[in-house]
Amino acid sequence: QLEQELATAEARRQAALTQFRALVSDPGFNLGNVPAYDPIAHHPDPAQAAEQALTCSPTRQRRLAEAQVAKADIDVARGQLMPQLSAEYSRNEITGDRVGLVLRAQTSGGFSGVSALDSARLRRDSADLEVGAAERALRDAIGVDLVENASTRGRIASAGTAARNARIVTESYKRQFNAGRRTWLDVMNAVREASSLELAEAAAEVSAMQTAARILLRTCRWQPDGSGGQ
């Protein structure tokens, strides 16, 4: 059973690596060694994380730019709809000083200008809603990662303590088995329990590293060191 689980995990790893190499357009890209859990580096400071994520988010920046374009479209549509007043000044020896005012209104197209203005306003409202939706989605995502990252600290500590205690029990059961006071089934159950707790500790560490990576990326704190690590 363990060999089958190992083969499945290896197949998933190869599939993920192939996908990653396709994303970075480098078939020979090497991810390096498996990173080790760092209780300091893999629990980023949550202070100002949401605000930094909003400032860093390219999606939010794009939505804001679209909203600005929509607001500019309103000004253009309003300018085309309203009459234009022009002033002209001229002077010569014959007529002297002359000032002229010209009022020009665009009457062609009927009410198309009004419809264009209404459409521009609707696009502006839709763009504002998109900005709000992008900000809410980003706050929710960073909030979930922060909560998950904080919870992994306690899970890692408790699972590590339990795993160490389980290993002590396993060694004790082995000695008792040699002395004839424990059965082989007792030893196997102890080994299985210790293995499960070690897997739980490893899973919590991986979760901490995953959420830390997402937090650092979303807040523009990510600083690669050029060696495949953080």
PDB file of C-alpha atoms in Angstrom:
ATOM      1  CA  GLN A   1       0.000   0.000   0.000  1.00  0.00           C
ATOM      2  CA  LEU A   2       2.814   2.432   0.833  1.00  0.00           C
ATOM      3  CA  GLU A   3       4.557   1.643  -2.436  1.00  0.00           C
ATOM      4  CA  GLN A   4       1.339   2.385  -4.338  1.00  0.00           C
ATOM      5  CA  GLU A   5       0.890   5.679  -2.498  1.00  0.00           C
ATOM      6  CA  LEU A   6       4.509   6.589  -3.236  1.00  0.00           C
ATOM      7  CA  ALA A   7       4.039   5.820  -6.941  1.00  0.00           C
ATOM      8  CA  THR A   8       0.876   7.961  -7.030  1.00  0.00           C
ATOM      9  CA  ALA A   9       2.638  10.844  -5.317  1.00  0.00           C
ATOM     10  CA  GLU A  10       5.575  10.605  -7.723  1.00  0.00           C
ATOM     11  CA  ALA A  11       3.220  10.628 -10.732  1.00  0.00           C
ATOM     12  CA  ARG A  12       1.457  13.750  -9.417  1.00  0.00           C
ATOM     13  CA  ARG A  13       4.820  15.398  -8.821  1.00  0.00           C
ATOM     14  CA  GLN A  14       5.943  14.717 -12.381  1.00  0.00           C
ATOM     15  CA  ALA A  15       2.642  16.059 -13.770  1.00  0.00           C
ATOM     16  CA  ALA A  16       2.949  19.247 -11.706  1.00  0.00           C
ATOM     17  CA  LEU A  17       6.594  19.677 -12.744  1.00  0.00           C
ATOM     18  CA  THR A  18       5.687  19.264 -16.406  1.00  0.00           C
ATOM     19  CA  GLN A  19       2.942  21.853 -16.090  1.00  0.00           C
ATOM     20  CA  PHE A  20       5.277  24.271 -14.296  1.00  0.00           C
ATOM     21  CA  ARG A  21       7.961  23.879 -16.974  1.00  0.00           C
ATOM     22  CA  ALA A  22       5.353  24.643 -19.630  1.00  0.00           C
ATOM     23  CA  LEU A  23       4.288  27.801 -17.773  1.00  0.00           C
ATOM     24  CA  VAL A  24       7.862  29.107 -17.536  1.00  0.00           C
ATOM     25  CA  SER A  25       8.698  27.935 -21.108  1.00  0.00           C
ATOM     26  CA  ASP A  26      11.765  26.029 -19.908  1.00  0.00           C
ATOM     27  CA  PRO A  27      11.623  22.237 -20.450  1.00  0.00           C
ATOM     28  CA  GLY A  28      14.787  21.733 -18.419  1.00  0.00           C
ATOM     29  CA  PHE A  29      13.890  23.900 -15.442  1.00  0.00           C
ATOM     30  CA  ASN A  30      15.059  22.421 -12.134  1.00  0.00           C
ATOM     31  CA  LEU A  31      13.116  23.260  -8.989  1.00  0.00           C
ATOM     32  CA  GLY A  32      16.041  22.313  -6.765  1.00  0.00           C
ATOM     33  CA  ASN A  33      15.822  20.544  -3.458  1.00  0.00           C
ATOM     34  CA  VAL A  34      12.622  20.218  -1.492  1.00  0.00           C
ATOM     35  CA  PRO A  35      12.464  23.292   0.787  1.00  0.00           C
ATOM     36  CA  ALA A  36      12.724  22.784   4.522  1.00  0.00           C
ATOM     37  CA  TYR A  37      10.179  24.315   6.854  1.00  0.00           C
ATOM     38  CA  ASP A  38      11.383  27.512   8.528  1.00  0.00           C
ATOM     39  CA  PRO A  39       9.246  28.614  11.519  1.00  0.00           C
ATOM     40  CA  ILE A  40      10.246  32.246  10.889  1.00  0.00           C
ATOM     41  CA  ALA A  41      10.323  32.603   7.102  1.00  0.00           C
ATOM     42  CA  HIS A  42       7.163  30.556   6.494  1.00  0.00           C
ATOM     43  CA  HIS A  43       4.952  32.632   8.780  1.00  0.00           C
ATOM     44  CA  PRO A  44       4.946  36.126   7.209  1.00  0.00           C
ATOM     45  CA  ASP A  45       3.956  39.175   9.232  1.00  0.00           C
ATOM     46  CA  PRO A  46       0.180  39.666   8.749  1.00  0.00           C
ATOM     47  CA  ALA A  47       0.369  43.411   9.491  1.00  0.00           C
ATOM     48  CA  GLN A  48      -0.783  45.519   6.528  1.00  0.00           C
ATOM     49  CA  ALA A  49      -0.965  42.382   4.362  1.00  0.00           C
ATOM     50  CA  ALA A  50      -4.409  43.205   2.959  1.00  0.00           C
ATOM     51  CA  GLU A  51      -3.438  46.788   2.085  1.00  0.00           C
ATOM     52  CA  GLN A  52      -0.184  45.640   0.497  1.00  0.00           C
ATOM     53  CA  ALA A  53      -2.052  43.017  -1.518  1.00  0.00           C
ATOM     54  CA  LEU A  54      -4.471  45.653  -2.832  1.00  0.00           C
ATOM     55  CA  THR A  55      -1.591  47.884  -3.876  1.00  0.00           C
ATOM     56  CA  CYS A  56       0.292  44.980  -5.459  1.00  0.00           C
ATOM     57  CA  SER A  57      -2.628  43.324  -7.285  1.00  0.00           C
ATOM     58  CA  PRO A  58      -2.375  43.666 -11.094  1.00  0.00           C
ATOM     59  CA  THR A  59      -6.029  42.651 -11.393  1.00  0.00           C
ATOM     60  CA  ARG A  60      -7.128  45.570  -9.211  1.00  0.00           C
ATOM     61  CA  GLN A  61      -4.860  47.943 -11.147  1.00  0.00           C
ATOM     62  CA  ARG A  62      -6.442  46.822 -14.399  1.00  0.00           C
ATOM     63  CA  ARG A  63      -9.946  47.293 -12.994  1.00  0.00           C
ATOM     64  CA  LEU A  64      -9.031  50.782 -11.776  1.00  0.00           C
ATOM     65  CA  ALA A  65      -7.658  51.661 -15.216  1.00  0.00           C
ATOM     66  CA  GLU A  66     -10.860  50.413 -16.850  1.00  0.00           C
ATOM     67  CA  ALA A  67     -12.888  52.553 -14.429  1.00  0.00           C
ATOM     68  CA  GLN A  68     -10.813  55.620 -15.327  1.00  0.00           C
ATOM     69  CA  VAL A  69     -11.383  54.963 -19.024  1.00  0.00           C
ATOM     70  CA  ALA A  70     -15.117  54.651 -18.394  1.00  0.00           C
ATOM     71  CA  LYS A  71     -15.142  57.997 -16.536  1.00  0.00           C
ATOM     72  CA  ALA A  72     -13.262  59.622 -19.430  1.00  0.00           C
ATOM     73  CA  ASP A  73     -15.842  58.225 -21.857  1.00  0.00           C
ATOM     74  CA  ILE A  74     -18.549  60.056 -19.875  1.00  0.00           C
ATOM     75  CA  ASP A  75     -16.695  63.343 -20.294  1.00  0.00           C
ATOM     76  CA  VAL A  76     -16.320  62.718 -24.028  1.00  0.00           C
ATOM     77  CA  ALA A  77     -19.992  61.815 -24.461  1.00  0.00           C
ATOM     78  CA  ARG A  78     -21.100  64.838 -22.416  1.00  0.00           C
ATOM     79  CA  GLY A  79     -18.824  67.111 -24.424  1.00  0.00           C
ATOM     80  CA  GLN A  80     -20.298  65.872 -27.699  1.00  0.00           C
ATOM     81  CA  LEU A  81     -23.832  66.365 -26.411  1.00  0.00           C
ATOM     82  CA  MET A  82     -23.498  69.890 -25.018  1.00  0.00           C
ATOM     83  CA  PRO A  83     -23.325  72.964 -27.286  1.00  0.00           C
ATOM     84  CA  GLN A  84     -19.908  74.441 -27.935  1.00  0.00           C
ATOM     85  CA  LEU A  85     -19.278  78.141 -27.436  1.00  0.00           C
ATOM     86  CA  SER A  86     -16.349  79.657 -29.313  1.00  0.00           C
ATOM     87  CA  ALA A  87     -14.962  83.215 -29.199  1.00  0.00           C
ATOM     88  CA  GLU A  88     -12.938  84.970 -31.871  1.00  0.00           C
ATOM     89  CA  TYR A  89     -11.081  88.279 -31.807  1.00  0.00           C
ATOM     90  CA  SER A  90      -9.662  90.114 -34.824  1.00  0.00           C
ATOM     91  CA  ARG A  91      -8.253  93.544 -35.565  1.00  0.00           C
ATOM     92  CA  ASN A  92      -7.279  95.431 -38.714  1.00  0.00           C
ATOM     93  CA  GLU A  93      -6.979  99.033 -39.947  1.00  0.00           C
ATOM     94  CA  ILE A  94     -10.281  99.000 -41.790  1.00  0.00           C
ATOM     95  CA  THR A  95     -12.737  97.396 -39.378  1.00  0.00           C
ATOM     96  CA  GLY A  96     -10.804  97.944 -36.161  1.00  0.00           C
ATOM     97  CA  ASP A  97     -11.375  95.586 -33.265  1.00  0.00           C
ATOM     98  CA  ARG A  98     -13.940  92.844 -33.764  1.00  0.00           C
ATOM     99  CA  VAL A  99     -15.140  90.191 -31.302  1.00  0.00           C
ATOM    100  CA  GLY A 100     -17.338  87.297 -32.345  1.00  0.00           C
ATOM    101  CA  LEU A 101     -19.135  84.532 -30.452  1.00  0.00           C
ATOM    102  CA  VAL A 102     -20.184  81.267 -32.114  1.00  0.00           C
ATOM    103  CA  LEU A 103     -22.620  78.804 -30.535  1.00  0.00           C
ATOM    104  CA  ARG A 104     -22.481  75.405 -32.176  1.00  0.00           C
ATOM    105  CA  ALA A 105     -24.740  72.444 -31.359  1.00  0.00           C
ATOM    106  CA  GLN A 106     -24.558  68.905 -32.768  1.00  0.00           C
ATOM    107  CA  THR A 107     -28.071  68.087 -33.928  1.00  0.00           C
ATOM    108  CA  SER A 108     -27.429  65.161 -36.250  1.00  0.00           C
ATOM    109  CA  GLY A 109     -28.321  61.682 -34.993  1.00  0.00           C
ATOM    110  CA  GLY A 110     -31.322  62.692 -32.947  1.00  0.00           C
ATOM    111  CA  PHE A 111     -31.014  61.400 -29.376  1.00  0.00           C
ATOM    112  CA  SER A 112     -27.972  59.226 -30.086  1.00  0.00           C
ATOM    113  CA  GLY A 113     -25.806  61.544 -27.996  1.00  0.00           C
ATOM    114  CA  VAL A 114     -28.068  61.051 -24.981  1.00  0.00           C
ATOM    115  CA  SER A 115     -27.953  57.289 -25.463  1.00  0.00           C
ATOM    116  CA  ALA A 116     -24.172  57.392 -25.744  1.00  0.00           C
ATOM    117  CA  LEU A 117     -23.973  59.344 -22.471  1.00  0.00           C
ATOM    118  CA  ASP A 118     -26.253  56.848 -20.724  1.00  0.00           C
ATOM    119  CA  SER A 119     -24.184  53.958 -22.035  1.00  0.00           C
ATOM    120  CA  ALA A 120     -21.000  55.588 -20.804  1.00  0.00           C
ATOM    121  CA  ARG A 121     -22.508  56.020 -17.353  1.00  0.00           C
ATOM    122  CA  LEU A 122     -23.540  52.374 -17.249  1.00  0.00           C
ATOM    123  CA  ARG A 123     -20.039  51.319 -18.222  1.00  0.00           C
ATOM    124  CA  ARG A 124     -18.652  53.528 -15.462  1.00  0.00           C
ATOM    125  CA  ASP A 125     -20.990  51.965 -12.893  1.00  0.00           C
ATOM    126  CA  SER A 126     -20.092  48.468 -14.082  1.00  0.00           C
ATOM    127  CA  ALA A 127     -16.373  49.281 -13.897  1.00  0.00           C
ATOM    128  CA  ASP A 128     -16.768  50.572 -10.331  1.00  0.00           C
ATOM    129  CA  LEU A 129     -18.532  47.342  -9.384  1.00  0.00           C
ATOM    130  CA  GLU A 130     -15.716  45.323 -10.937  1.00  0.00           C
ATOM    131  CA  VAL A 131     -13.172  47.243  -8.854  1.00  0.00           C
ATOM    132  CA  GLY A 132     -15.152  46.524  -5.681  1.00  0.00           C
ATOM    133  CA  ALA A 133     -15.536  42.851  -6.587  1.00  0.00           C
ATOM    134  CA  ALA A 134     -11.809  42.494  -7.285  1.00  0.00           C
ATOM    135  CA  GLU A 135     -10.949  44.104  -3.941  1.00  0.00           C
ATOM    136  CA  ARG A 136     -13.364  41.875  -2.027  1.00  0.00           C
ATOM    137  CA  ALA A 137     -12.052  38.732  -3.727  1.00  0.00           C
ATOM    138  CA  LEU A 138      -8.476  39.728  -2.947  1.00  0.00           C
ATOM    139  CA  ARG A 139      -9.255  40.528   0.700  1.00  0.00           C
ATOM    140  CA  ASP A 140     -11.036  37.187   1.064  1.00  0.00           C
ATOM    141  CA  ALA A 141      -8.147  35.264  -0.511  1.00  0.00           C
ATOM    142  CA  ILE A 142      -5.435  36.931   1.572  1.00  0.00           C
ATOM    143  CA  GLY A 143      -7.585  36.562   4.689  1.00  0.00           C
ATOM    144  CA  VAL A 144      -8.018  32.823   4.162  1.00  0.00           C
ATOM    145  CA  ASP A 145      -4.282  32.379   3.605  1.00  0.00           C
ATOM    146  CA  LEU A 146      -3.425  34.388   6.732  1.00  0.00           C
ATOM    147  CA  VAL A 147      -5.812  32.355   8.894  1.00  0.00           C
ATOM    148  CA  GLU A 148      -4.574  29.057   7.452  1.00  0.00           C
ATOM    149  CA  ASN A 149      -0.942  30.099   7.860  1.00  0.00           C
ATOM    150  CA  ALA A 150      -1.472  31.106  11.483  1.00  0.00           C
ATOM    151  CA  SER A 151      -3.306  27.871  12.309  1.00  0.00           C
ATOM    152  CA  THR A 152      -0.520  25.721  10.868  1.00  0.00           C
ATOM    153  CA  ARG A 153       1.891  26.979  13.530  1.00  0.00           C
ATOM    154  CA  GLY A 154      -0.111  25.303  16.291  1.00  0.00           C
ATOM    155  CA  ARG A 155      -0.776  22.201  14.197  1.00  0.00           C
ATOM    156  CA  ILE A 156       2.925  21.754  13.466  1.00  0.00           C
ATOM    157  CA  ALA A 157       3.837  22.083  17.131  1.00  0.00           C
ATOM    158  CA  SER A 158       1.167  19.660  18.361  1.00  0.00           C
ATOM    159  CA  ALA A 159       1.772  17.134  15.586  1.00  0.00           C
ATOM    160  CA  GLY A 160       5.534  17.281  16.188  1.00  0.00           C
ATOM    161  CA  THR A 161       5.110  16.628  19.904  1.00  0.00           C
ATOM    162  CA  ALA A 162       2.705  13.773  19.247  1.00  0.00           C
ATOM    163  CA  ALA A 163       5.044  12.258  16.640  1.00  0.00           C
ATOM    164  CA  ARG A 164       8.006  12.335  19.025  1.00  0.00           C
ATOM    165  CA  ASN A 165       5.950  10.706  21.777  1.00  0.00           C
ATOM    166  CA  ALA A 166       4.729   8.074  19.321  1.00  0.00           C
ATOM    167  CA  ARG A 167       8.310   7.234  18.326  1.00  0.00           C
ATOM    168  CA  ILE A 168       9.210   6.812  22.002  1.00  0.00           C
ATOM    169  CA  VAL A 169       6.234   4.464  22.451  1.00  0.00           C
ATOM    170  CA  THR A 170       7.236   2.524  19.335  1.00  0.00           C
ATOM    171  CA  GLU A 171      10.767   1.969  20.635  1.00  0.00           C
ATOM    172  CA  SER A 172       9.323   0.894  23.969  1.00  0.00           C
ATOM    173  CA  TYR A 173       7.000  -1.600  22.256  1.00  0.00           C
ATOM    174  CA  LYS A 174       9.948  -3.023  20.328  1.00  0.00           C
ATOM    175  CA  ARG A 175      11.845  -3.668  23.551  1.00  0.00           C
ATOM    176  CA  GLN A 176       8.761  -5.178  25.165  1.00  0.00           C
ATOM    177  CA  PHE A 177       8.254  -7.412  22.108  1.00  0.00           C
ATOM    178  CA  ASN A 178      11.812  -8.713  22.453  1.00  0.00           C
ATOM    179  CA  ALA A 179      11.045  -9.408  26.117  1.00  0.00           C
ATOM    180  CA  GLY A 180       7.865 -11.248  25.179  1.00  0.00           C
ATOM    181  CA  ARG A 181       5.499  -8.691  26.748  1.00  0.00           C
ATOM    182  CA  ARG A 182       4.085  -7.273  23.470  1.00  0.00           C
ATOM    183  CA  THR A 183       2.818  -8.907  20.295  1.00  0.00           C
ATOM    184  CA  TRP A 184       4.010  -8.143  16.797  1.00  0.00           C
ATOM    185  CA  LEU A 185       0.601  -6.614  16.076  1.00  0.00           C
ATOM    186  CA  ASP A 186       1.125  -4.185  18.954  1.00  0.00           C
ATOM    187  CA  VAL A 187       4.435  -3.096  17.436  1.00  0.00           C
ATOM    188  CA  MET A 188       2.909  -2.653  13.973  1.00  0.00           C
ATOM    189  CA  ASN A 189       0.045  -0.555  15.370  1.00  0.00           C
ATOM    190  CA  ALA A 190       2.558   1.662  17.179  1.00  0.00           C
ATOM    191  CA  VAL A 191       4.611   2.075  13.994  1.00  0.00           C
ATOM    192  CA  ARG A 192       1.502   2.937  11.998  1.00  0.00           C
ATOM    193  CA  GLU A 193       0.445   5.527  14.582  1.00  0.00           C
ATOM    194  CA  ALA A 194       3.884   7.142  14.578  1.00  0.00           C
ATOM    195  CA  SER A 195       3.926   7.243  10.776  1.00  0.00           C
ATOM    196  CA  SER A 196       0.474   8.877  10.650  1.00  0.00           C
ATOM    197  CA  LEU A 197       1.545  11.589  13.079  1.00  0.00           C
ATOM    198  CA  GLU A 198       4.751  12.260  11.114  1.00  0.00           C
ATOM    199  CA  LEU A 199       2.658  12.612   7.947  1.00  0.00           C
ATOM    200  CA  ALA A 200       0.322  15.035   9.752  1.00  0.00           C
ATOM    201  CA  GLU A 201       3.303  17.126  10.825  1.00  0.00           C
ATOM    202  CA  ALA A 202       4.698  17.155   7.278  1.00  0.00           C
ATOM    203  CA  ALA A 203       1.299  18.091   5.833  1.00  0.00           C
ATOM    204  CA  ALA A 204       1.024  21.036   8.234  1.00  0.00           C
ATOM    205  CA  GLU A 205       4.529  22.205   7.292  1.00  0.00           C
ATOM    206  CA  VAL A 206       3.687  22.017   3.577  1.00  0.00           C
ATOM    207  CA  SER A 207       0.484  23.989   4.192  1.00  0.00           C
ATOM    208  CA  ALA A 208       2.511  26.659   6.016  1.00  0.00           C
ATOM    209  CA  MET A 209       4.962  26.914   3.115  1.00  0.00           C
ATOM    210  CA  GLN A 210       2.179  27.050   0.526  1.00  0.00           C
ATOM    211  CA  THR A 211       0.214  29.787   2.264  1.00  0.00           C
ATOM    212  CA  ALA A 212       3.408  31.730   3.005  1.00  0.00           C
ATOM    213  CA  ALA A 213       4.331  31.662  -0.693  1.00  0.00           C
ATOM    214  CA  ARG A 214       0.884  32.933  -1.708  1.00  0.00           C
ATOM    215  CA  ILE A 215       0.972  35.691   0.927  1.00  0.00           C
ATOM    216  CA  LEU A 216       4.432  36.833  -0.163  1.00  0.00           C
ATOM    217  CA  LEU A 217       3.427  36.822  -3.826  1.00  0.00           C
ATOM    218  CA  ARG A 218       0.158  38.697  -3.266  1.00  0.00           C
ATOM    219  CA  THR A 219       1.859  41.367  -1.146  1.00  0.00           C
ATOM    220  CA  CYS A 220       4.900  41.808  -3.454  1.00  0.00           C
ATOM    221  CA  ARG A 221       7.215  40.706  -0.632  1.00  0.00           C
ATOM    222  CA  TRP A 222       8.576  37.773  -2.616  1.00  0.00           C
ATOM    223  CA  GLN A 223      12.341  38.082  -2.996  1.00  0.00           C
ATOM    224  CA  PRO A 224      13.845  35.114  -4.893  1.00  0.00           C
ATOM    225  CA  ASP A 225      17.459  34.395  -4.001  1.00  0.00           C
ATOM    226  CA  GLY A 226      18.328  32.917  -7.385  1.00  0.00           C
ATOM    227  CA  SER A 227      18.927  29.406  -6.070  1.00  0.00           C
ATOM    228  CA  GLY A 228      15.431  28.005  -6.447  1.00  0.00           C
ATOM    229  CA  GLY A 229      14.389  29.009  -2.924  1.00  0.00           C
ATOM    230  CA  GLN A 230      12.656  31.970  -1.368  1.00  0.00           C
TER     231      GLN A 230
END
